[in-house]
Amino acid sequence: MNGIKVIIAGLLTSWMSSAMAAETAIQNGSGTMRFQGAVTETSCEMDQQRNQVNATCYRNGKRQTASLPLDSRQALPANVGSTEVRWLNEAHTMGELIVSYK
């Protein structure tokens, strides 16, 4: 009889763990994303140096570079997108570099 209680307790624990894991996944916003198409070019490489960003982009097998100031929205080389800085403090010592591709 004790063996049956252990098996039932084990099954109950296993079932509760599965239910809790599913609930956590739903709360964390997990899901499935589908992608159709192909990635044909790599993203640009960014290197921040003081008050500018050096962007290197490869398009059609050619390396293209540009030095972009951080003070305004700037076009990436080969016009593949743009960069913009969102400052996180008034002193402009901490910020996010936002890269948008077309």
A tleap script that builds the chain and sets N, CA, C and O, in Angstrom:
source leaprc.protein.ff14SB
mol = sequence {
  NMET ASN GLY ILE LYS VAL ILE ILE ALA GLY
  LEU LEU THR SER TRP MET SER SER ALA MET
  ALA ALA GLU THR ALA ILE GLN ASN GLY SER
  GLY THR MET ARG PHE GLN GLY ALA VAL THR
  GLU THR SER CYS GLU MET ASP GLN GLN ARG
  ASN GLN VAL ASN ALA THR CYS TYR ARG ASN
  GLY LYS ARG GLN THR ALA SER LEU PRO LEU
  ASP SER ARG GLN ALA LEU PRO ALA ASN VAL
  GLY SER THR GLU VAL ARG TRP LEU ASN GLU
  ALA HIE THR MET GLY GLU LEU ILE VAL SER
  TYR CLYS
}
set mol.1.N position { 0.811 -1.196 0.000 }
set mol.1.CA position { 0.000 0.000 0.000 }
set mol.1.C position { 0.852 1.257 0.000 }
set mol.1.O position { 0.502 2.248 -0.641 }
set mol.2.N position { 1.996 1.221 0.734 }
set mol.2.CA position { 2.886 2.377 0.761 }
set mol.2.C position { 3.495 2.646 -0.616 }
set mol.2.O position { 3.736 3.796 -0.984 }
set mol.3.N position { 3.740 1.567 -1.374 }
set mol.3.CA position { 4.293 1.728 -2.718 }
set mol.3.C position { 3.338 2.465 -3.624 }
set mol.3.O position { 3.768 3.277 -4.444 }
set mol.4.N position { 2.053 2.203 -3.495 }
set mol.4.CA position { 1.041 2.883 -4.309 }
set mol.4.C position { 0.980 4.360 -3.949 }
set mol.4.O position { 0.829 5.208 -4.829 }
set mol.5.N position { 1.095 4.676 -2.653 }
set mol.5.CA position { 1.075 6.078 -2.219 }
set mol.5.C position { 2.269 6.833 -2.794 }
set mol.5.O position { 2.138 7.987 -3.201 }
set mol.6.N position { 3.436 6.184 -2.828 }
set mol.6.CA position { 4.639 6.822 -3.376 }
set mol.6.C position { 4.464 7.075 -4.869 }
set mol.6.O position { 4.829 8.140 -5.367 }
set mol.7.N position { 3.911 6.103 -5.579 }
set mol.7.CA position { 3.701 6.269 -7.022 }
set mol.7.C position { 2.694 7.389 -7.282 }
set mol.7.O position { 2.908 8.224 -8.160 }
set mol.8.N position { 1.602 7.410 -6.526 }
set mol.8.CA position { 0.596 8.462 -6.705 }
set mol.8.C position { 1.193 9.823 -6.381 }
set mol.8.O position { 0.941 10.790 -7.100 }
set mol.9.N position { 1.981 9.918 -5.309 }
set mol.9.CA position { 2.619 11.181 -4.943 }
set mol.9.C position { 3.591 11.624 -6.036 }
set mol.9.O position { 3.667 12.811 -6.354 }
set mol.10.N position { 4.335 10.676 -6.613 }
set mol.10.CA position { 5.271 10.997 -7.693 }
set mol.10.C position { 4.556 11.488 -8.931 }
set mol.10.O position { 4.987 12.454 -9.560 }
set mol.11.N position { 3.462 10.826 -9.287 }
set mol.11.CA position { 2.689 11.254 -10.451 }
set mol.11.C position { 2.071 12.629 -10.230 }
set mol.11.O position { 2.057 13.464 -11.136 }
set mol.12.N position { 1.562 12.860 -9.025 }
set mol.12.CA position { 0.967 14.152 -8.706 }
set mol.12.C position { 2.009 15.265 -8.782 }
set mol.12.O position { 1.740 16.338 -9.321 }
set mol.13.N position { 3.200 15.006 -8.240 }
set mol.13.CA position { 4.277 15.994 -8.287 }
set mol.13.C position { 4.687 16.280 -9.726 }
set mol.13.O position { 4.882 17.436 -10.104 }
set mol.14.N position { 4.816 15.224 -10.529 }
set mol.14.CA position { 5.194 15.389 -11.934 }
set mol.14.C position { 4.146 16.213 -12.688 }
set mol.14.O position { 4.489 17.106 -13.463 }
set mol.15.N position { 2.871 15.906 -12.455 }
set mol.15.CA position { 1.796 16.631 -13.117 }
set mol.15.C position { 1.788 18.099 -12.720 }
set mol.15.O position { 1.594 18.969 -13.570 }
set mol.16.N position { 1.996 18.387 -11.427 }
set mol.16.CA position { 2.004 19.774 -10.949 }
set mol.16.C position { 3.187 20.530 -11.521 }
set mol.16.O position { 3.053 21.706 -11.860 }
set mol.17.N position { 4.355 19.880 -11.638 }
set mol.17.CA position { 5.531 20.532 -12.207 }
set mol.17.C position { 5.296 20.922 -13.657 }
set mol.17.O position { 5.681 22.008 -14.088 }
set mol.18.N position { 4.660 20.028 -14.407 }
set mol.18.CA position { 4.355 20.321 -15.813 }
set mol.18.C position { 3.392 21.488 -15.930 }
set mol.18.O position { 3.568 22.364 -16.776 }
set mol.19.N position { 2.372 21.498 -15.077 }
set mol.19.CA position { 1.393 22.582 -15.110 }
set mol.19.C position { 2.041 23.908 -14.743 }
set mol.19.O position { 1.741 24.931 -15.359 }
set mol.20.N position { 2.921 23.908 -13.754 }
set mol.20.CA position { 3.593 25.142 -13.341 }
set mol.20.C position { 4.532 25.633 -14.424 }
set mol.20.O position { 4.631 26.839 -14.650 }
set mol.21.N position { 5.228 24.721 -15.102 }
set mol.21.CA position { 6.133 25.115 -16.188 }
set mol.21.C position { 5.346 25.737 -17.335 }
set mol.21.O position { 5.781 26.732 -17.915 }
set mol.22.N position { 4.207 25.169 -17.664 }
set mol.22.CA position { 3.376 25.727 -18.744 }
set mol.22.C position { 2.865 27.106 -18.356 }
set mol.22.O position { 2.838 28.013 -19.188 }
set mol.23.N position { 2.459 27.272 -17.100 }
set mol.23.CA position { 1.967 28.572 -16.633 }
set mol.23.C position { 3.077 29.613 -16.672 }
set mol.23.O position { 2.830 30.758 -17.051 }
set mol.24.N position { 4.302 29.239 -16.287 }
set mol.24.CA position { 5.442 30.159 -16.327 }
set mol.24.C position { 5.744 30.567 -17.753 }
set mol.24.O position { 6.032 31.736 -18.011 }
set mol.25.N position { 5.686 29.635 -18.678 }
set mol.25.CA position { 5.949 29.958 -20.081 }
set mol.25.C position { 4.936 30.955 -20.607 }
set mol.25.O position { 5.295 31.860 -21.360 }
set mol.26.N position { 3.679 30.807 -20.224 }
set mol.26.CA position { 2.645 31.738 -20.660 }
set mol.26.C position { 2.890 33.112 -20.054 }
set mol.26.O position { 2.739 34.122 -20.742 }
set mol.27.N position { 3.263 33.168 -18.788 }
set mol.27.CA position { 3.503 34.448 -18.126 }
set mol.27.C position { 4.700 35.166 -18.722 }
set mol.27.O position { 4.715 36.397 -18.766 }
set mol.28.N position { 5.701 34.431 -19.182 }
set mol.28.CA position { 6.900 35.043 -19.749 }
set mol.28.C position { 6.722 35.440 -21.203 }
set mol.28.O position { 7.656 35.964 -21.810 }
set mol.29.N position { 5.568 35.211 -21.769 }
set mol.29.CA position { 5.300 35.637 -23.134 }
set mol.29.C position { 5.994 34.793 -24.175 }
set mol.29.O position { 6.310 35.285 -25.258 }
set mol.30.N position { 6.236 33.533 -23.870 }
set mol.30.CA position { 6.895 32.689 -24.852 }
set mol.30.C position { 5.917 32.365 -25.971 }
set mol.30.O position { 4.704 32.501 -25.811 }
set mol.31.N position { 6.441 31.947 -27.070 }
set mol.31.CA position { 5.599 31.607 -28.198 }
set mol.31.C position { 6.439 31.113 -29.352 }
set mol.31.O position { 7.615 30.789 -29.187 }
set mol.32.N position { 5.838 31.059 -30.503 }
set mol.32.CA position { 6.523 30.588 -31.695 }
set mol.32.C position { 6.550 31.700 -32.721 }
set mol.32.O position { 5.528 32.321 -33.015 }
set mol.33.N position { 7.723 31.941 -33.257 }
set mol.33.CA position { 7.869 32.916 -34.345 }
set mol.33.C position { 8.199 32.142 -35.607 }
set mol.33.O position { 9.005 31.212 -35.583 }
set mol.34.N position { 7.588 32.520 -36.685 }
set mol.34.CA position { 7.867 31.872 -37.964 }
set mol.34.C position { 8.570 32.883 -38.862 }
set mol.34.O position { 8.183 34.049 -38.936 }
set mol.35.N position { 9.601 32.415 -39.536 }
set mol.35.CA position { 10.371 33.262 -40.434 }
set mol.35.C position { 10.288 32.662 -41.823 }
set mol.35.O position { 10.508 31.465 -42.008 }
set mol.36.N position { 9.972 33.493 -42.791 }
set mol.36.CA position { 9.921 33.034 -44.165 }
set mol.36.C position { 10.856 33.904 -44.982 }
set mol.36.O position { 10.772 35.130 -44.917 }
set mol.37.N position { 11.719 33.309 -45.727 }
set mol.37.CA position { 12.662 34.053 -46.543 }
set mol.37.C position { 14.077 33.623 -46.224 }
set mol.37.O position { 14.313 32.511 -45.751 }
set mol.38.N position { 15.008 34.509 -46.485 }
set mol.38.CA position { 16.411 34.181 -46.275 }
set mol.38.C position { 17.171 35.429 -45.846 }
set mol.38.O position { 16.870 36.538 -46.289 }
set mol.39.N position { 18.147 35.236 -44.988 }
set mol.39.CA position { 19.045 36.322 -44.626 }
set mol.39.C position { 20.131 36.343 -45.692 }
set mol.39.O position { 20.896 35.388 -45.827 }
set mol.40.N position { 20.195 37.433 -46.445 }
set mol.40.CA position { 21.124 37.486 -47.572 }
set mol.40.C position { 22.336 38.360 -47.300 }
set mol.40.O position { 23.337 38.265 -48.010 }
set mol.41.N position { 22.262 39.201 -46.292 }
set mol.41.CA position { 23.393 40.060 -45.934 }
set mol.41.C position { 23.532 40.053 -44.420 }
set mol.41.O position { 22.548 39.907 -43.695 }
set mol.42.N position { 24.741 40.210 -43.959 }
set mol.42.CA position { 24.975 40.275 -42.517 }
set mol.42.C position { 24.598 41.655 -41.999 }
set mol.42.O position { 24.456 42.603 -42.771 }
set mol.43.N position { 24.440 41.757 -40.696 }
set mol.43.CA position { 24.176 43.066 -40.101 }
set mol.43.C position { 25.468 43.877 -40.088 }
set mol.43.O position { 26.554 43.333 -40.288 }
set mol.44.N position { 25.343 45.157 -39.856 }
set mol.44.CA position { 26.514 46.027 -39.803 }
set mol.44.C position { 27.227 45.852 -38.457 }
set mol.44.O position { 26.597 45.547 -37.444 }
set mol.45.N position { 28.530 46.048 -38.464 }
set mol.45.CA position { 29.316 46.016 -37.240 }
set mol.45.C position { 29.465 47.451 -36.750 }
set mol.45.O position { 29.777 48.349 -37.532 }
set mol.46.N position { 29.242 47.665 -35.457 }
set mol.46.CA position { 29.313 49.002 -34.872 }
set mol.46.C position { 30.451 49.052 -33.856 }
set mol.46.O position { 30.621 48.139 -33.048 }
set mol.47.N position { 31.222 50.127 -33.910 }
set mol.47.CA position { 32.311 50.336 -32.960 }
set mol.47.C position { 32.247 51.782 -32.491 }
set mol.47.O position { 32.523 52.698 -33.266 }
set mol.48.N position { 31.886 51.993 -31.235 }
set mol.48.CA position { 31.745 53.351 -30.700 }
set mol.48.C position { 33.094 53.861 -30.218 }
set mol.48.O position { 33.776 53.193 -29.441 }
set mol.49.N position { 33.473 55.031 -30.675 }
set mol.49.CA position { 34.711 55.696 -30.291 }
set mol.49.C position { 34.387 57.130 -29.894 }
set mol.49.O position { 34.078 57.959 -30.749 }
set mol.50.N position { 34.457 57.419 -28.613 }
set mol.50.CA position { 34.137 58.745 -28.066 }
set mol.50.C position { 32.764 59.232 -28.516 }
set mol.50.O position { 31.753 58.688 -28.073 }
set mol.51.N position { 32.701 60.239 -29.381 }
set mol.51.CA position { 31.407 60.813 -29.768 }
set mol.51.C position { 30.980 60.420 -31.186 }
set mol.51.O position { 30.222 61.145 -31.831 }
set mol.52.N position { 31.468 59.274 -31.668 }
set mol.52.CA position { 31.060 58.809 -32.982 }
set mol.52.C position { 30.984 57.286 -33.004 }
set mol.52.O position { 31.519 56.609 -32.127 }
set mol.53.N position { 30.316 56.771 -34.010 }
set mol.53.CA position { 30.203 55.334 -34.227 }
set mol.53.C position { 30.811 55.034 -35.581 }
set mol.53.O position { 30.470 55.669 -36.579 }
set mol.54.N position { 31.710 54.066 -35.615 }
set mol.54.CA position { 32.259 53.599 -36.876 }
set mol.54.C position { 31.436 52.393 -37.305 }
set mol.54.O position { 31.429 51.368 -36.623 }
set mol.55.N position { 30.745 52.512 -38.429 }
set mol.55.CA position { 29.878 51.447 -38.932 }
set mol.55.C position { 30.528 50.793 -40.139 }
set mol.55.O position { 30.982 51.474 -41.058 }
set mol.56.N position { 30.571 49.462 -40.130 }
set mol.56.CA position { 31.075 48.693 -41.262 }
set mol.56.C position { 29.962 47.765 -41.725 }
set mol.56.O position { 29.490 46.915 -40.970 }
set mol.57.N position { 29.551 47.938 -42.971 }
set mol.57.CA position { 28.476 47.137 -43.536 }
set mol.57.C position { 28.992 46.443 -44.790 }
set mol.57.O position { 29.753 47.026 -45.563 }
set mol.58.N position { 28.576 45.204 -44.988 }
set mol.58.CA position { 28.926 44.464 -46.195 }
set mol.58.C position { 27.683 44.365 -47.058 }
set mol.58.O position { 26.657 43.844 -46.621 }
set mol.59.N position { 27.772 44.862 -48.280 }
set mol.59.CA position { 26.670 44.790 -49.231 }
set mol.59.C position { 27.207 44.354 -50.572 }
set mol.59.O position { 28.164 44.922 -51.099 }
set mol.60.N position { 26.568 43.330 -51.115 }
set mol.60.CA position { 26.984 42.771 -52.403 }
set mol.60.C position { 28.449 42.372 -52.390 }
set mol.60.O position { 29.155 42.526 -53.387 }
set mol.61.N position { 28.902 41.856 -51.249 }
set mol.61.CA position { 30.280 41.395 -51.118 }
set mol.61.C position { 31.304 42.496 -50.949 }
set mol.61.O position { 32.502 42.213 -50.930 }
set mol.62.N position { 30.874 43.743 -50.826 }
set mol.62.CA position { 31.806 44.866 -50.678 }
set mol.62.C position { 31.689 45.447 -49.275 }
set mol.62.O position { 30.591 45.606 -48.741 }
set mol.63.N position { 32.828 45.758 -48.696 }
set mol.63.CA position { 32.885 46.362 -47.366 }
set mol.63.C position { 32.733 47.868 -47.502 }
set mol.63.O position { 33.458 48.510 -48.262 }
set mol.64.N position { 31.783 48.428 -46.758 }
set mol.64.CA position { 31.562 49.864 -46.775 }
set mol.64.C position { 31.586 50.370 -45.342 }
set mol.64.O position { 30.963 49.782 -44.458 }
set mol.65.N position { 32.308 51.461 -45.116 }
set mol.65.CA position { 32.438 51.990 -43.762 }
set mol.65.C position { 32.043 53.459 -43.728 }
set mol.65.O position { 32.080 54.162 -44.738 }
set mol.66.N position { 31.664 53.897 -42.534 }
set mol.66.CA position { 31.336 55.308 -42.327 }
set mol.66.C position { 31.540 55.635 -40.851 }
set mol.66.O position { 31.311 54.794 -39.982 }
set mol.67.N position { 31.972 56.861 -40.577 }
set mol.67.CA position { 32.059 57.375 -39.213 }
set mol.67.C position { 30.864 58.288 -38.999 }
set mol.67.O position { 30.711 59.290 -39.696 }
set mol.68.N position { 30.020 57.946 -38.038 }
set mol.68.CA position { 28.766 58.662 -37.830 }
set mol.68.C position { 28.778 59.359 -36.483 }
set mol.68.O position { 29.081 58.725 -35.473 }
set mol.69.N position { 28.457 60.653 -36.436 }
set mol.69.CA position { 28.377 61.348 -35.145 }
set mol.69.C position { 27.176 60.853 -34.346 }
set mol.69.O position { 26.177 60.416 -34.916 }
set mol.70.N position { 27.283 60.926 -33.025 }
set mol.70.CA position { 26.217 60.453 -32.153 }
set mol.70.C position { 25.120 61.481 -31.911 }
set mol.70.O position { 24.129 61.169 -31.252 }
set mol.71.N position { 25.270 62.694 -32.424 }
set mol.71.CA position { 24.344 63.765 -32.057 }
set mol.71.C position { 23.023 63.777 -32.810 }
set mol.71.O position { 22.120 64.525 -32.434 }
set mol.72.N position { 22.878 62.977 -33.855 }
set mol.72.CA position { 21.614 62.974 -34.602 }
set mol.72.C position { 21.440 61.646 -35.332 }
set mol.72.O position { 22.346 60.813 -35.352 }
set mol.73.N position { 20.269 61.462 -35.929 }
set mol.73.CA position { 19.994 60.253 -36.710 }
set mol.73.C position { 20.895 60.265 -37.942 }
set mol.73.O position { 21.019 61.284 -38.621 }
set mol.74.N position { 21.523 59.124 -38.222 }
set mol.74.CA position { 22.470 59.039 -39.322 }
set mol.74.C position { 22.160 57.827 -40.194 }
set mol.74.O position { 21.704 56.796 -39.697 }
set mol.75.N position { 22.410 57.957 -41.497 }
set mol.75.CA position { 22.217 56.844 -42.426 }
set mol.75.C position { 23.423 55.914 -42.361 }
set mol.75.O position { 24.562 56.368 -42.256 }
set mol.76.N position { 23.167 54.625 -42.424 }
set mol.76.CA position { 24.241 53.629 -42.485 }
set mol.76.C position { 24.816 53.580 -43.888 }
set mol.76.O position { 24.170 54.017 -44.839 }
set mol.77.N position { 26.033 53.047 -44.026 }
set mol.77.CA position { 26.621 52.922 -45.367 }
set mol.77.C position { 25.711 52.134 -46.296 }
set mol.77.O position { 24.999 51.232 -45.854 }
set mol.78.N position { 25.729 52.461 -47.552 }
set mol.78.CA position { 24.927 51.831 -48.603 }
set mol.78.C position { 23.437 52.019 -48.344 }
set mol.78.O position { 22.606 51.317 -48.922 }
set mol.79.N position { 23.103 52.969 -47.472 }
set mol.79.CA position { 21.718 53.305 -47.162 }
set mol.79.C position { 20.891 52.071 -46.763 }
set mol.79.O position { 19.743 51.915 -47.179 }
set mol.80.N position { 21.507 51.200 -45.945 }
set mol.80.CA position { 20.828 49.971 -45.524 }
set mol.80.C position { 19.970 50.188 -44.280 }
set mol.80.O position { 19.241 49.286 -43.867 }
set mol.81.N position { 20.048 51.357 -43.691 }
set mol.81.CA position { 19.285 51.659 -42.489 }
set mol.81.C position { 19.798 52.931 -41.853 }
set mol.81.O position { 20.385 53.777 -42.527 }
set mol.82.N position { 19.579 53.069 -40.551 }
set mol.82.CA position { 20.008 54.283 -39.866 }
set mol.82.C position { 20.339 53.980 -38.403 }
set mol.82.O position { 19.967 52.941 -37.857 }
set mol.83.N position { 21.050 54.927 -37.795 }
set mol.83.CA position { 21.379 54.837 -36.372 }
set mol.83.C position { 20.803 56.053 -35.665 }
set mol.83.O position { 20.622 57.121 -36.250 }
set mol.84.N position { 20.527 55.850 -34.391 }
set mol.84.CA position { 20.020 56.937 -33.559 }
set mol.84.C position { 20.424 56.629 -32.126 }
set mol.84.O position { 20.443 55.469 -31.716 }
set mol.85.N position { 20.744 57.658 -31.371 }
set mol.85.CA position { 21.101 57.470 -29.964 }
set mol.85.C position { 19.967 57.980 -29.096 }
set mol.85.O position { 19.465 59.086 -29.295 }
set mol.86.N position { 19.567 57.163 -28.130 }
set mol.86.CA position { 18.589 57.576 -27.122 }
set mol.86.C position { 19.365 57.720 -25.820 }
set mol.86.O position { 19.822 56.733 -25.244 }
set mol.87.N position { 19.509 58.966 -25.361 }
set mol.87.CA position { 20.288 59.227 -24.158 }
set mol.87.C position { 19.499 58.832 -22.917 }
set mol.87.O position { 18.300 59.090 -22.817 }
set mol.88.N position { 20.190 58.204 -21.978 }
set mol.88.CA position { 19.554 57.732 -20.749 }
set mol.88.C position { 19.723 58.694 -19.588 }
set mol.88.O position { 19.091 58.528 -18.544 }
set mol.89.N position { 20.584 59.713 -19.766 }
set mol.89.CA position { 20.742 60.724 -18.714 }
set mol.89.C position { 20.984 62.087 -19.362 }
set mol.89.O position { 21.318 62.175 -20.543 }
set mol.90.N position { 20.811 63.136 -18.580 }
set mol.90.CA position { 20.945 64.496 -19.115 }
set mol.90.C position { 22.383 64.848 -19.482 }
set mol.90.O position { 22.611 65.695 -20.346 }
set mol.91.N position { 23.346 64.214 -18.841 }
set mol.91.CA position { 24.756 64.502 -19.131 }
set mol.91.C position { 25.226 63.857 -20.428 }
set mol.91.O position { 26.350 64.101 -20.865 }
set mol.92.N position { 24.388 63.043 -21.045 }
set mol.92.CA position { 24.730 62.337 -22.279 }
set mol.92.C position { 25.993 61.486 -22.125 }
set mol.92.O position { 26.847 61.446 -23.010 }
set mol.93.N position { 26.086 60.816 -20.990 }
set mol.93.CA position { 27.211 59.910 -20.773 }
set mol.93.C position { 26.779 58.452 -20.882 }
set mol.93.O position { 27.624 57.562 -20.982 }
set mol.94.N position { 25.468 58.199 -20.863 }
set mol.94.CA position { 24.939 56.846 -21.025 }
set mol.94.C position { 23.802 56.896 -22.035 }
set mol.94.O position { 22.907 57.735 -21.942 }
set mol.95.N position { 23.850 55.991 -22.995 }
set mol.95.CA position { 22.802 55.985 -24.009 }
set mol.95.C position { 22.664 54.636 -24.681 }
set mol.95.O position { 23.473 53.732 -24.467 }
set mol.96.N position { 21.634 54.511 -25.494 }
set mol.96.CA position { 21.386 53.314 -26.294 }
set mol.96.C position { 21.595 53.667 -27.760 }
set mol.96.O position { 21.095 54.686 -28.236 }
set mol.97.N position { 22.316 52.847 -28.454 }
set mol.97.CA position { 22.470 53.019 -29.902 }
set mol.97.C position { 21.404 52.143 -30.567 }
set mol.97.O position { 21.415 50.920 -30.428 }
set mol.98.N position { 20.496 52.781 -31.281 }
set mol.98.CA position { 19.398 52.079 -31.944 }
set mol.98.C position { 19.746 51.982 -33.429 }
set mol.98.O position { 19.942 52.998 -34.096 }
set mol.99.N position { 19.819 50.766 -33.931 }
set mol.99.CA position { 20.134 50.523 -35.339 }
set mol.99.C position { 18.874 49.972 -35.999 }
set mol.99.O position { 18.352 48.931 -35.599 }
set mol.100.N position { 18.397 50.684 -37.011 }
set mol.100.CA position { 17.194 50.259 -37.748 }
set mol.100.C position { 17.596 49.903 -39.165 }
set mol.100.O position { 18.187 50.717 -39.876 }
set mol.101.N position { 17.275 48.685 -39.573 }
set mol.101.CA position { 17.569 48.238 -40.937 }
set mol.101.C position { 16.323 48.331 -41.795 }
set mol.101.O position { 15.205 48.158 -41.308 }
set mol.102.N position { 16.521 48.606 -43.075 }
set mol.102.CA position { 15.393 48.690 -44.019 }
set mol.102.C position { 15.014 47.301 -44.474 }
set mol.102.O position { 14.089 47.143 -45.270 }
savepdb mol mol.pdb
quit
